[in-house]
Amino acid sequence: MAWLAFAGVVFAVLNMLMRRLSIEYDPYLTQFWRNFFGMLVMLALLFRHGPVLPRSANFPLQLLRNVVHTLGLTVWFTALGHVPLAEMTAISFTAPLFVTIGAALFLREKVRLRRGLAVAVGFSGVLVVLQPGGQSVDWHMIVILASAPIMATSFLLAKVLTRHDSPATIVLWQNVLVTAMSLPLALWFWKWPDPEQFGWLLLCGVLGSIGHISMVQGFKVAEISAIQPINFLALIWSAALGYLVFADVPAVTTWIGAAIILAAATYIARREALAARRAGTAA
């Protein structure tokens, strides 16, 4: 829980910086430089004993995971500069809901009544967040929502990879592969950052590496059901930073919708953990 709480603070600061950068600098270039500098940070940490990349025990899965991760980031960065931090964080809580739907559609897992109702309740919270005060839906928020199932898939694959690789190895290969995969789109919009932007992008690379290592370490040592409620703290940090930096004031409906989404996601995660324990006991 401490690993995830710390990662939440780091990612809240990182998202604030990247949103600020994406307003004045191309978001796809922000995506590229953030991963490029993250890669340099990880290489500096891991090359202390010689310039040899750590081998992954399951490189095909690393490759698949980072194709998915690059796609999710590209969709997410498309709308990053247009969505307040609190709303963006609240929508990200939908990832476990999409995991449940994906398991039913692609893995043929049975979604029983209570789990199905929890998913429905969770998406009712999404509607509360997307239409604060009865206003029309901003398409940028729809784009952020579209990135949630893609990123959920990436994080599930990261959870699987922790069985084979260390968190540092997973994050290093993420930075290397996402940097390479995001370069073609970055070249299309290429513009060199000015010195100030260069410094902020470097800081984003450092924060991204720290946050991902903390998150993956949390995945490695804990059940998702135990750490899911900690995610709600990220909304507090994001709301505070959004107010201080951008003067964004989250609507009451954002907090209500986020609480509904998180409650549904926590219930689903808890049900999954209990089912896994029963299966293990039976075996």
XYZ file of N, CA and C in Angstrom:
849
model
N 0.831 -1.197 0.000
C 0.000 0.000 0.000
C 0.871 1.255 0.000
N 1.991 1.208 0.722
C 2.909 2.355 0.740
C 3.523 2.582 -0.640
N 3.901 1.481 -1.339
C 4.448 1.615 -2.689
C 3.446 2.315 -3.608
N 2.168 1.901 -3.540
C 1.153 2.480 -4.421
C 0.825 3.914 -4.031
N 0.811 4.210 -2.725
C 0.541 5.579 -2.282
C 1.640 6.524 -2.766
N 2.899 6.073 -2.648
C 4.022 6.886 -3.117
C 3.948 7.078 -4.632
N 3.639 5.999 -5.365
C 3.523 6.105 -6.819
C 2.417 7.087 -7.196
N 1.322 7.097 -6.417
C 0.232 8.021 -6.704
C 0.656 9.474 -6.608
N 1.468 9.801 -5.591
C 1.980 11.175 -5.452
C 2.880 11.522 -6.633
N 3.783 10.603 -6.972
C 4.730 10.853 -8.073
C 3.980 11.044 -9.391
N 2.999 10.185 -9.668
C 2.260 10.285 -10.929
C 1.392 11.546 -10.971
N 0.880 11.987 -9.821
C 0.094 13.224 -9.804
C 0.970 14.408 -10.209
N 2.196 14.471 -9.663
C 3.125 15.542 -10.036
C 3.522 15.401 -11.508
N 3.798 14.170 -11.938
C 4.184 13.924 -13.330
C 3.077 14.359 -14.291
N 1.830 13.979 -14.000
C 0.717 14.343 -14.880
C 0.526 15.852 -14.927
N 0.735 16.522 -13.799
C 0.625 17.977 -13.781
C 1.674 18.601 -14.700
N 2.924 18.121 -14.596
C 3.989 18.676 -15.431
C 3.737 18.400 -16.914
N 3.298 17.174 -17.232
C 3.081 16.833 -18.633
C 1.885 17.593 -19.203
N 0.860 17.811 -18.378
C -0.270 18.612 -18.863
C 0.177 20.036 -19.145
N 0.986 20.599 -18.244
C 1.500 21.952 -18.445
C 2.340 22.025 -19.722
N 3.190 21.012 -19.940
C 4.033 21.004 -21.136
C 3.202 20.835 -22.411
N 2.185 19.966 -22.351
C 1.418 19.666 -23.557
C 0.561 20.836 -24.020
N 0.367 21.838 -23.140
C -0.371 23.032 -23.536
C 0.476 23.902 -24.460
N 1.799 23.950 -24.214
C 2.685 24.823 -24.990
C 3.629 24.054 -25.912
N 3.687 22.739 -25.781
C 4.596 21.905 -26.578
C 3.775 20.717 -27.081
N 4.117 20.203 -28.253
C 3.315 19.134 -28.840
C 3.211 17.929 -27.895
N 2.012 17.394 -27.653
C 1.865 16.284 -26.699
C 2.593 15.018 -27.117
N 2.686 14.759 -28.430
C 3.376 13.547 -28.871
C 4.889 13.676 -28.686
N 5.400 14.882 -28.790
C 6.809 15.109 -28.477
C 7.038 15.009 -26.972
N 6.073 15.479 -26.188
C 6.165 15.327 -24.738
C 6.219 13.852 -24.361
N 5.393 13.047 -25.025
C 5.399 11.606 -24.780
C 6.762 10.993 -25.105
N 7.312 11.364 -26.253
C 8.601 10.802 -26.658
C 9.710 11.179 -25.680
N 9.851 12.483 -25.370
C 10.942 12.925 -24.510
C 10.805 12.376 -23.098
N 9.580 12.285 -22.594
C 9.392 11.740 -21.253
C 9.931 10.315 -21.161
N 9.664 9.476 -22.178
C 10.167 8.105 -22.173
C 11.656 8.046 -22.488
N 12.121 8.943 -23.349
C 13.552 8.976 -23.678
C 14.381 9.281 -22.434
N 13.992 10.305 -21.689
C 14.737 10.646 -20.482
C 14.550 9.596 -19.398
N 13.371 8.988 -19.360
C 13.179 7.878 -18.428
C 14.121 6.722 -18.738
N 14.329 6.477 -20.032
C 15.262 5.429 -20.437
C 16.680 5.754 -19.987
N 17.098 7.016 -20.140
C 18.442 7.397 -19.713
C 18.615 7.231 -18.205
N 17.577 7.574 -17.453
C 17.642 7.413 -15.992
C 17.823 5.944 -15.628
N 17.037 5.063 -16.262
C 17.112 3.642 -15.943
C 18.455 3.057 -16.372
N 18.973 3.497 -17.527
C 20.271 3.000 -17.974
C 21.375 3.423 -17.007
N 21.289 4.657 -16.517
C 22.290 5.137 -15.553
C 22.248 4.302 -14.276
N 21.059 3.909 -13.845
C 20.925 3.111 -12.624
C 21.430 1.688 -12.817
N 21.144 1.123 -14.008
C 21.427 -0.292 -14.225
C 22.814 -0.540 -14.804
N 23.472 0.500 -15.330
C 24.784 0.318 -15.931
C 25.914 0.566 -14.935
N 25.593 0.603 -13.653
C 26.639 0.804 -12.654
C 27.675 -0.317 -12.679
N 27.229 -1.505 -13.120
C 28.130 -2.657 -13.133
C 28.544 -3.034 -14.556
N 28.390 -2.089 -15.495
C 28.804 -2.355 -16.867
C 27.649 -2.150 -17.827
N 27.948 -1.716 -19.076
C 26.895 -1.404 -20.054
C 26.284 -2.656 -20.686
N 25.518 -3.371 -19.918
C 24.847 -4.569 -20.423
C 23.368 -4.482 -20.055
N 22.500 -4.523 -21.074
C 21.067 -4.481 -20.802
C 20.637 -5.759 -20.076
N 19.856 -5.639 -19.007
C 19.373 -6.849 -18.335
C 18.426 -7.616 -19.248
N 18.599 -8.921 -19.294
C 17.747 -9.740 -20.144
C 16.391 -9.962 -19.502
N 15.377 -9.978 -20.352
C 14.038 -10.309 -19.876
C 13.819 -11.804 -20.044
N 13.198 -12.415 -19.052
C 12.905 -13.846 -19.142
C 11.757 -14.134 -20.093
N 11.024 -13.089 -20.485
C 9.901 -13.267 -21.416
C 9.823 -12.031 -22.313
N 10.781 -11.920 -23.236
C 10.831 -10.721 -24.074
C 9.616 -10.579 -24.996
N 9.075 -11.652 -25.588
C 7.867 -11.480 -26.409
C 6.721 -10.813 -25.639
N 6.577 -11.169 -24.362
C 5.536 -10.531 -23.561
C 5.892 -9.071 -23.276
N 7.188 -8.781 -23.072
C 7.622 -7.397 -22.920
C 7.246 -6.587 -24.170
N 7.507 -7.163 -25.331
C 7.219 -6.471 -26.588
C 5.725 -6.223 -26.740
N 4.920 -7.254 -26.487
C 3.468 -7.101 -26.589
C 2.966 -6.045 -25.616
N 3.452 -6.118 -24.379
C 2.998 -5.178 -23.360
C 3.292 -3.737 -23.772
N 4.443 -3.494 -24.381
C 4.820 -2.119 -24.695
C 4.214 -1.620 -25.998
N 3.820 -2.512 -26.891
C 2.983 -2.093 -28.023
C 1.656 -1.553 -27.492
N 1.066 -2.295 -26.555
C -0.190 -1.868 -25.940
C 0.007 -0.566 -25.167
N 1.103 -0.502 -24.411
C 1.370 0.685 -23.586
C 1.561 1.930 -24.449
N 2.281 1.787 -25.559
C 2.493 2.930 -26.460
C 1.174 3.408 -27.045
N 0.320 2.475 -27.434
C -0.992 2.851 -27.975
C -1.807 3.596 -26.926
N -1.831 3.069 -25.696
C -2.583 3.726 -24.635
C -2.062 5.127 -24.334
N -0.732 5.274 -24.285
C -0.144 6.588 -24.028
C -0.457 7.582 -25.144
N -0.419 7.110 -26.393
C -0.694 7.997 -27.520
C -2.115 8.534 -27.454
N -3.067 7.656 -27.150
C -4.459 8.086 -27.001
C -4.579 9.068 -25.836
N -3.923 8.739 -24.717
C -4.008 9.561 -23.505
C -3.406 10.942 -23.721
N -2.239 11.013 -24.373
C -1.584 12.295 -24.615
C -2.374 13.170 -25.587
N -3.191 12.552 -26.442
C -3.994 13.320 -27.388
C -4.903 14.312 -26.675
N -5.418 13.912 -25.504
C -6.369 14.757 -24.776
C -5.790 15.377 -23.519
N -4.525 15.103 -23.218
C -3.950 15.473 -21.923
C -4.077 16.947 -21.601
N -3.815 17.819 -22.550
C -3.811 19.250 -22.272
C -5.180 19.870 -22.147
N -6.247 19.064 -22.314
C -7.596 19.627 -22.365
C -8.508 19.148 -21.245
N -8.023 18.258 -20.383
C -8.864 17.686 -19.331
C -8.268 18.026 -17.973
N -9.054 18.591 -17.044
C -8.533 18.888 -15.700
C -7.979 17.635 -15.025
N -6.968 17.820 -14.171
C -6.275 16.692 -13.555
C -7.215 15.811 -12.744
N -8.136 16.403 -11.983
C -9.021 15.607 -11.129
C -9.926 14.717 -11.971
N -10.529 15.279 -13.033
C -11.399 14.485 -13.897
C -10.612 13.380 -14.591
N -9.391 13.713 -15.036
C -8.549 12.725 -15.699
C -8.227 11.558 -14.758
N -7.922 11.861 -13.511
C -7.609 10.822 -12.531
C -8.826 9.987 -12.212
N -9.985 10.633 -12.062
C -11.215 9.901 -11.758
C -11.539 8.901 -12.860
N -11.378 9.315 -14.113
C -11.678 8.421 -15.230
C -10.705 7.247 -15.260
N -9.453 7.478 -14.816
C -8.470 6.389 -14.821
C -8.844 5.266 -13.856
N -9.719 5.550 -12.890
C -10.153 4.516 -11.947
C -10.986 3.423 -12.625
N -11.387 3.655 -13.881
C -12.238 2.669 -14.564
C -11.475 1.450 -15.060
N -10.145 1.463 -14.960
C -9.344 0.367 -15.523
C -9.817 -1.020 -15.059
N -10.049 -1.266 -13.742
C -10.504 -2.605 -13.336
C -11.847 -2.998 -13.931
N -12.701 -2.015 -14.210
C -13.989 -2.326 -14.836
C -13.768 -2.878 -16.236
N -12.843 -2.254 -16.975
C -12.549 -2.733 -18.324
C -11.854 -4.092 -18.293
N -11.069 -4.345 -17.268
C -10.435 -5.658 -17.133
C -11.503 -6.745 -17.005
N -12.524 -6.488 -16.209
C -13.608 -7.460 -16.032
C -14.347 -7.720 -17.341
N -14.630 -6.650 -18.082
C -15.314 -6.805 -19.368
C -14.442 -7.575 -20.351
N -13.150 -7.236 -20.391
C -12.235 -7.941 -21.298
C -12.117 -9.413 -20.968
N -12.096 -9.743 -19.684
C -12.013 -11.146 -19.289
C -13.233 -11.923 -19.753
N -14.393 -11.270 -19.723
C -15.619 -11.935 -20.170
C -15.639 -12.108 -21.688
N -15.183 -11.076 -22.412
C -15.270 -11.112 -23.872
C -14.196 -11.973 -24.513
N -12.960 -11.874 -24.006
C -11.843 -12.505 -24.685
C -11.329 -13.765 -24.003
N -11.523 -13.863 -22.688
C -11.059 -15.039 -21.967
C -12.195 -15.990 -21.605
N -13.410 -15.609 -22.007
C -14.607 -16.437 -21.767
C -14.833 -16.723 -20.278
N -14.399 -15.776 -19.431
C -14.666 -15.932 -18.009
C -16.128 -15.593 -17.721
N -16.709 -16.306 -16.767
C -18.094 -16.051 -16.392
C -18.167 -14.821 -15.491
N -18.989 -13.873 -15.884
C -19.230 -12.694 -15.059
C -20.602 -12.858 -14.422
N -20.619 -13.215 -13.149
C -21.877 -13.481 -12.465
C -22.585 -12.179 -12.119
N -23.798 -12.335 -11.590
C -24.699 -11.201 -11.432
C -24.085 -10.077 -10.608
N -23.510 -10.401 -9.449
C -23.018 -9.342 -8.574
C -21.846 -8.587 -9.206
N -20.978 -9.326 -9.905
C -19.856 -8.653 -10.562
C -20.356 -7.796 -11.718
N -21.334 -8.317 -12.455
C -21.918 -7.526 -13.544
C -22.587 -6.263 -13.043
N -23.272 -6.360 -11.902
C -23.900 -5.179 -11.313
C -22.841 -4.168 -10.864
N -21.728 -4.671 -10.326
C -20.651 -3.773 -9.898
C -20.088 -3.000 -11.083
N -19.932 -3.669 -12.235
C -19.455 -2.982 -13.439
C -20.453 -1.906 -13.863
N -21.743 -2.250 -13.827
C -22.779 -1.279 -14.206
C -22.758 -0.075 -13.266
N -22.610 -0.326 -11.969
C -22.542 0.768 -11.002
C -21.315 1.628 -11.273
N -20.183 0.984 -11.572
C -18.963 1.733 -11.862
C -19.129 2.666 -13.049
N -19.767 2.189 -14.101
C -19.944 3.036 -15.271
C -20.997 4.118 -15.049
N -21.892 3.910 -14.102
C -22.785 5.013 -13.733
C -21.976 6.147 -13.113
N -20.913 5.777 -12.364
C -20.013 6.799 -11.833
C -19.290 7.540 -12.942
N -18.942 6.831 -14.029
C -18.302 7.481 -15.178
C -19.221 8.549 -15.765
N -20.514 8.221 -15.884
C -21.461 9.193 -16.420
C -21.568 10.422 -15.533
N -21.467 10.207 -14.217
C -21.493 11.349 -13.291
C -20.288 12.259 -13.534
N -19.113 11.657 -13.751
C -17.902 12.450 -13.978
C -17.945 13.144 -15.339
N -18.418 12.457 -16.354
C -18.387 13.005 -17.707
C -19.382 14.149 -17.913
N -20.442 14.209 -17.113
C -21.451 15.243 -17.310
C -21.668 16.039 -16.028
N -20.637 16.710 -15.535
C -20.820 17.509 -14.317
C -21.777 18.670 -14.561
N -22.749 18.805 -13.676
C -23.692 19.911 -13.784
C -24.601 19.842 -14.978
N -24.703 18.662 -15.608
C -25.592 18.523 -16.751
C -25.042 19.100 -18.035
N -23.760 19.429 -18.089
C -23.175 19.982 -19.297
C -22.979 18.887 -20.339
N -22.767 19.299 -21.605
C -22.506 18.324 -22.657
C -21.136 17.688 -22.442
N -20.988 16.466 -22.934
C -19.762 15.719 -22.736
C -18.647 16.296 -23.613
N -17.496 16.531 -23.016
C -16.311 16.988 -23.742
C -15.659 15.779 -24.402
N -15.419 15.857 -25.716
C -14.874 14.694 -26.419
C -13.474 14.350 -25.923
N -12.758 15.326 -25.365
C -11.445 15.023 -24.814
C -11.551 14.046 -23.629
N -12.623 14.166 -22.856
C -12.813 13.245 -21.742
C -13.152 11.847 -22.262
N -13.853 11.789 -23.388
C -14.137 10.493 -24.012
C -12.839 9.837 -24.472
N -11.919 10.648 -25.003
C -10.621 10.120 -25.441
C -9.843 9.572 -24.243
N -9.839 10.315 -23.125
C -9.176 9.833 -21.908
C -9.803 8.518 -21.465
N -11.142 8.447 -21.526
C -11.838 7.210 -21.153
C -11.446 6.066 -22.073
N -11.255 6.350 -23.367
C -10.875 5.308 -24.319
C -9.494 4.740 -24.023
N -8.629 5.543 -23.408
C -7.285 5.047 -23.089
C -7.292 4.099 -21.886
N -8.341 4.170 -21.053
C -8.372 3.381 -19.816
C -8.296 1.876 -20.049
N -9.109 1.283 -20.968
C -8.991 -0.162 -21.161
C -7.650 -0.582 -21.751
N -7.044 0.295 -22.556
C -5.740 -0.038 -23.140
C -4.677 -0.058 -22.047
N -4.690 0.966 -21.181
C -3.712 1.006 -20.099
C -3.966 -0.105 -19.087
N -5.233 -0.474 -18.888
C -5.539 -1.589 -17.979
C -4.892 -2.866 -18.482
N -4.938 -3.091 -19.799
C -4.298 -4.267 -20.387
C -2.795 -4.229 -20.164
N -2.196 -3.044 -20.333
C -0.761 -2.907 -20.124
C -0.377 -3.243 -18.688
N -1.140 -2.752 -17.721
C -0.799 -2.985 -16.314
C -1.013 -4.448 -15.926
N -2.005 -5.106 -16.530
C -2.187 -6.529 -16.282
C -0.996 -7.328 -16.817
N -0.529 -6.960 -17.996
C 0.649 -7.625 -18.547
C 1.885 -7.357 -17.680
N 1.971 -6.149 -17.100
C 3.082 -5.857 -16.188
C 3.001 -6.741 -14.953
N 1.790 -6.979 -14.477
C 1.612 -7.858 -13.319
C 2.105 -9.267 -13.646
N 1.792 -9.745 -14.857
C 2.264 -11.068 -15.277
C 3.788 -11.083 -15.384
N 4.358 -10.001 -15.898
C 5.813 -9.934 -16.079
C 6.567 -9.960 -14.757
N 5.938 -9.520 -13.655
C 6.630 -9.554 -12.363
C 6.942 -10.979 -11.927
N 6.299 -11.981 -12.548
C 6.629 -13.375 -12.243
C 7.981 -13.767 -12.828
N 8.439 -13.029 -13.841
C 9.657 -13.394 -14.563
C 10.797 -12.382 -14.372
N 10.446 -11.075 -14.299
C 11.455 -10.024 -14.316
C 11.322 -9.118 -13.091
N 12.407 -8.431 -12.755
C 12.388 -7.469 -11.666
C 11.658 -6.204 -12.112
N 11.146 -5.404 -11.152
C 10.510 -4.141 -11.536
C 11.430 -3.231 -12.350
N 12.714 -3.161 -12.000
C 13.647 -2.310 -12.744
C 13.785 -2.769 -14.194
N 13.834 -4.091 -14.419
C 13.932 -4.615 -15.784
C 12.680 -4.285 -16.583
N 11.518 -4.423 -15.963
C 10.254 -4.133 -16.646
C 10.190 -2.666 -17.049
N 10.561 -1.768 -16.130
C 10.480 -0.339 -16.415
C 11.525 0.066 -17.451
N 12.723 -0.525 -17.395
C 13.744 -0.201 -18.389
C 13.268 -0.568 -19.790
N 12.790 -1.807 -19.962
C 12.335 -2.220 -21.282
C 11.118 -1.417 -21.732
N 10.291 -0.996 -20.781
C 9.171 -0.120 -21.130
C 9.695 1.180 -21.733
N 10.668 1.805 -21.077
C 11.192 3.070 -21.582
C 11.898 2.904 -22.925
N 12.682 1.825 -23.068
C 13.399 1.593 -24.332
C 12.417 1.377 -25.475
N 11.454 0.488 -25.279
C 10.535 0.124 -26.359
C 9.535 1.232 -26.660
N 9.001 1.888 -25.638
C 8.045 2.973 -25.891
C 8.739 4.152 -26.564
N 9.991 4.427 -26.187
C 10.749 5.493 -26.861
C 10.884 5.183 -28.350
N 11.263 3.952 -28.678
C 11.427 3.563 -30.086
C 10.098 3.599 -30.839
N 9.034 3.150 -30.197
C 7.740 3.076 -30.873
C 7.073 4.438 -31.019
N 7.386 5.373 -30.126
C 6.767 6.703 -30.211
C 7.581 7.663 -31.072
N 8.800 7.271 -31.475
C 9.651 8.157 -32.266
C 9.047 8.522 -33.625
N 8.481 7.583 -34.411
C 7.944 7.977 -35.726
C 6.890 9.083 -35.646
N 5.962 8.985 -34.683
C 4.949 10.033 -34.543
C 5.576 11.340 -34.079
N 6.582 11.253 -33.206
C 7.262 12.463 -32.739
C 7.981 13.171 -33.889
N 8.596 12.412 -34.786
C 9.304 13.015 -35.919
C 8.357 13.793 -36.833
N 7.119 13.338 -36.909
C 6.129 14.005 -37.766
C 5.846 15.424 -37.271
N 5.896 15.622 -35.945
C 5.609 16.929 -35.343
C 6.877 17.569 -34.754
N 8.040 17.188 -35.225
C 9.284 17.515 -34.530
C 9.505 19.007 -34.356
N 9.877 19.357 -33.122
C 10.291 20.707 -32.764
C 11.142 20.578 -31.510
N 12.341 21.166 -31.527
C 13.221 21.050 -30.371
C 12.649 21.844 -29.195
N 12.706 21.287 -27.986
C 12.235 22.043 -26.815
C 13.210 23.165 -26.481
N 12.679 24.258 -25.894
C 13.567 25.313 -25.429
C 14.216 24.864 -24.117
N 15.200 25.596 -23.593
C 15.917 25.139 -22.386
C 15.012 24.855 -21.191
N 14.008 25.714 -20.979
C 13.107 25.478 -19.841
C 12.305 24.199 -20.042
N 11.747 24.017 -21.242
C 10.993 22.805 -21.528
C 11.886 21.574 -21.416
N 13.129 21.716 -21.860
C 14.082 20.613 -21.782
C 14.261 20.164 -20.326
N 14.380 21.128 -19.415
C 14.534 20.796 -18.004
C 13.310 20.100 -17.435
N 12.106 20.590 -17.789
C 10.878 19.953 -17.295
C 10.725 18.546 -17.855
N 11.089 18.354 -19.118
C 10.997 17.015 -19.723
C 11.954 16.041 -19.050
N 13.146 16.524 -18.711
C 14.104 15.684 -17.987
C 13.530 15.273 -16.632
N 12.920 16.218 -15.930
C 12.305 15.898 -14.637
C 11.171 14.887 -14.813
N 10.399 15.023 -15.894
C 9.325 14.059 -16.171
C 9.892 12.654 -16.348
N 11.038 12.547 -17.023
C 11.667 11.243 -17.199
C 12.072 10.625 -15.873
N 12.623 11.436 -14.990
C 13.029 10.945 -13.664
C 11.811 10.496 -12.867
N 10.781 11.347 -12.828
C 9.578 11.023 -12.060
C 8.867 9.793 -12.618
N 8.826 9.682 -13.958
C 8.161 8.531 -14.562
C 8.825 7.223 -14.176
N 10.147 7.201 -14.187
C 10.866 5.980 -13.805
C 10.630 5.636 -12.339
N 10.694 6.646 -11.472
C 10.463 6.405 -10.044
C 9.041 5.893 -9.807
N 8.065 6.537 -10.449
C 6.676 6.140 -10.251
C 6.385 4.737 -10.737
N 6.904 4.370 -11.911
C 6.637 3.043 -12.452
C 7.329 1.951 -11.636
N 8.546 2.207 -11.162
C 9.210 1.213 -10.318
C 8.401 0.985 -9.043
N 7.909 2.057 -8.435
C 7.110 1.928 -7.215
C 5.816 1.167 -7.488
N 5.160 1.504 -8.599
C 3.900 0.844 -8.934
C 4.099 -0.647 -9.187
N 5.101 -0.990 -9.995
C 5.342 -2.398 -10.315
C 5.758 -3.180 -9.066
N 6.533 -2.533 -8.185
C 6.894 -3.187 -6.926
C 5.648 -3.469 -6.090
N 4.705 -2.529 -6.082
C 3.445 -2.769 -5.387
C 2.676 -3.938 -5.984
N 2.641 -4.010 -7.328
C 1.988 -5.146 -7.986
C 2.651 -6.466 -7.591
N 3.959 -6.413 -7.416
C 4.721 -7.639 -7.173
C 4.446 -8.215 -5.790
N 4.272 -7.356 -4.791
C 4.229 -7.840 -3.406
C 2.835 -7.862 -2.795
N 1.805 -7.405 -3.517
C 0.487 -7.318 -2.887
C -0.615 -7.773 -3.838
N -1.737 -8.200 -3.249
C -2.925 -8.489 -4.027
C -3.578 -7.176 -4.441
N -4.151 -7.186 -5.649
C -4.788 -5.972 -6.143
C -5.924 -5.545 -5.219
N -6.650 -6.516 -4.644
C -7.769 -6.175 -3.770
C -7.309 -5.411 -2.536
N -6.091 -5.665 -2.086
C -5.589 -4.999 -0.883
C -5.178 -3.562 -1.158
N -4.717 -3.280 -2.382
C -4.157 -1.961 -2.668
C -5.089 -1.063 -3.468
N -6.202 -1.609 -3.973
C -7.098 -0.825 -4.814
C -7.576 0.476 -4.149
N -8.019 0.462 -2.870
C -8.522 1.708 -2.278
C -7.482 2.825 -2.200
N -6.198 2.486 -2.197
C -5.155 3.503 -2.123
C -5.192 4.415 -3.349
N -5.718 3.898 -4.472
C -5.769 4.702 -5.687
C -6.562 5.989 -5.490
N -7.515 5.981 -4.553
C -8.343 7.164 -4.375
C -7.515 8.355 -3.899
N -6.397 8.104 -3.212
C -5.533 9.204 -2.785
C -5.017 10.010 -3.971
N -4.852 9.344 -5.121
C -4.353 10.050 -6.305
C -5.283 11.179 -6.707
N -6.589 11.003 -6.479
C -7.537 12.056 -6.822
C -7.319 13.293 -5.945
N -6.980 13.075 -4.681
C -6.725 14.199 -3.778
C -5.501 14.985 -4.230
N -4.406 14.265 -4.540
C -3.195 14.953 -5.003
C -3.457 15.686 -6.326
N -4.165 15.042 -7.241
C -4.423 15.655 -8.551
C -5.308 16.886 -8.414
N -6.324 16.794 -7.554
C -7.206 17.946 -7.359
C -6.431 19.120 -6.763
N -5.550 18.836 -5.795
C -4.767 19.902 -5.162
C -3.818 20.553 -6.164
N -3.113 19.737 -6.950
C -2.183 20.293 -7.938
C -2.925 21.035 -9.049
N -4.067 20.491 -9.467
C -4.860 21.164 -10.491
C -5.315 22.539 -10.043
N -5.674 22.656 -8.760
C -6.102 23.947 -8.226
C -4.922 24.916 -8.112
N -3.782 24.421 -7.606
C -2.629 25.287 -7.382
C -1.987 25.769 -8.685
N -1.938 24.885 -9.685
C -1.205 25.211 -10.920
C -2.116 25.770 -12.003
N -3.317 25.184 -12.164
C -4.194 25.571 -13.267
C -5.465 26.287 -12.810
N -5.632 26.442 -11.476
C -6.848 27.052 -10.909
C -8.091 26.236 -11.256
N -7.925 24.926 -11.453
C -9.067 24.034 -11.700
C -9.745 23.721 -10.368
N -11.045 23.879 -10.333
C -11.825 23.526 -9.144
C -12.707 22.339 -9.510
N -12.412 21.131 -8.986
C -13.207 19.959 -9.343
C -14.660 20.127 -8.898
N -15.576 19.728 -9.770
C -16.989 19.753 -9.414
C -17.286 18.693 -8.355
N -18.347 18.929 -7.593
C -18.753 17.938 -6.595
C -19.036 16.599 -7.261
N -19.589 16.665 -8.478
C -19.916 15.425 -9.196
C -18.663 14.619 -9.529
N -17.522 15.291 -9.670
C -16.275 14.555 -9.924
C -15.943 13.662 -8.729
N -16.061 14.197 -7.517
C -15.781 13.417 -6.313
C -16.799 12.293 -6.137
N -18.075 12.606 -6.391
C -19.118 11.578 -6.250
C -18.894 10.459 -7.262
N -18.659 10.832 -8.517
C -18.443 9.826 -9.555
C -17.211 8.987 -9.287
N -16.132 9.645 -8.832
C -14.902 8.907 -8.532
C -15.119 7.921 -7.399
N -15.868 8.319 -6.372
C -16.147 7.420 -5.249
C -16.957 6.210 -5.710
N -17.926 6.433 -6.605
C -18.735 5.322 -7.131
C -17.859 4.360 -7.936
N -17.016 4.926 -8.812
C -16.135 4.091 -9.643
C -15.187 3.276 -8.772
N -14.569 3.936 -7.796
C -13.590 3.250 -6.964
C -14.242 2.164 -6.115
N -15.453 2.442 -5.600
C -16.164 1.431 -4.811
C -16.453 0.193 -5.654
N -16.905 0.403 -6.884
C -17.188 -0.724 -7.768
C -15.912 -1.484 -8.120
N -14.826 -0.740 -8.417
C -13.564 -1.387 -8.774
C -12.998 -2.177 -7.602
N -13.123 -1.631 -6.388
C -12.623 -2.326 -5.203
C -13.422 -3.597 -4.948
N -14.737 -3.524 -5.130
C -15.584 -4.713 -4.943
C -15.189 -5.813 -5.923
N -14.975 -5.433 -7.192
C -14.591 -6.429 -8.203
C -13.245 -7.052 -7.858
N -12.286 -6.219 -7.466
C -10.958 -6.742 -7.123
C -11.038 -7.686 -5.931
N -11.868 -7.331 -4.959
C -12.026 -8.188 -3.782
C -12.648 -9.519 -4.152
N -13.659 -9.495 -5.011
C -14.302 -10.732 -5.462
C -13.312 -11.622 -6.207
N -12.463 -10.999 -7.039
C -11.463 -11.771 -7.781
C -10.494 -12.456 -6.822
N -10.053 -11.731 -5.773
C -9.107 -12.303 -4.819
C -9.730 -13.471 -4.048
N -10.988 -13.316 -3.629
C -11.671 -14.396 -2.893
C -11.863 -15.622 -3.784
N -12.204 -15.384 -5.056
C -12.388 -16.505 -5.987
C -11.070 -17.246 -6.201
N -9.969 -16.494 -6.318
C -8.659 -17.124 -6.504
C -8.265 -17.944 -5.283
N -8.564 -17.433 -4.110
C -8.239 -18.182 -2.884
C -9.042 -19.472 -2.791
N -10.344 -19.382 -3.132
C -11.181 -20.603 -3.107
C -10.674 -21.631 -4.093
N -10.258 -21.154 -5.287
C -9.737 -22.074 -6.294
C -8.463 -22.725 -5.805
N -7.593 -21.945 -5.145
C -6.354 -22.498 -4.614
C -6.593 -23.514 -3.523
N -7.592 -23.235 -2.657
C -7.928 -24.166 -1.589
C -8.475 -25.469 -2.160
N -9.326 -25.343 -3.158
C -9.897 -26.548 -3.800
C -8.813 -27.392 -4.442
N -7.848 -26.704 -5.103
C -6.765 -27.431 -5.757
C -5.908 -28.159 -4.708
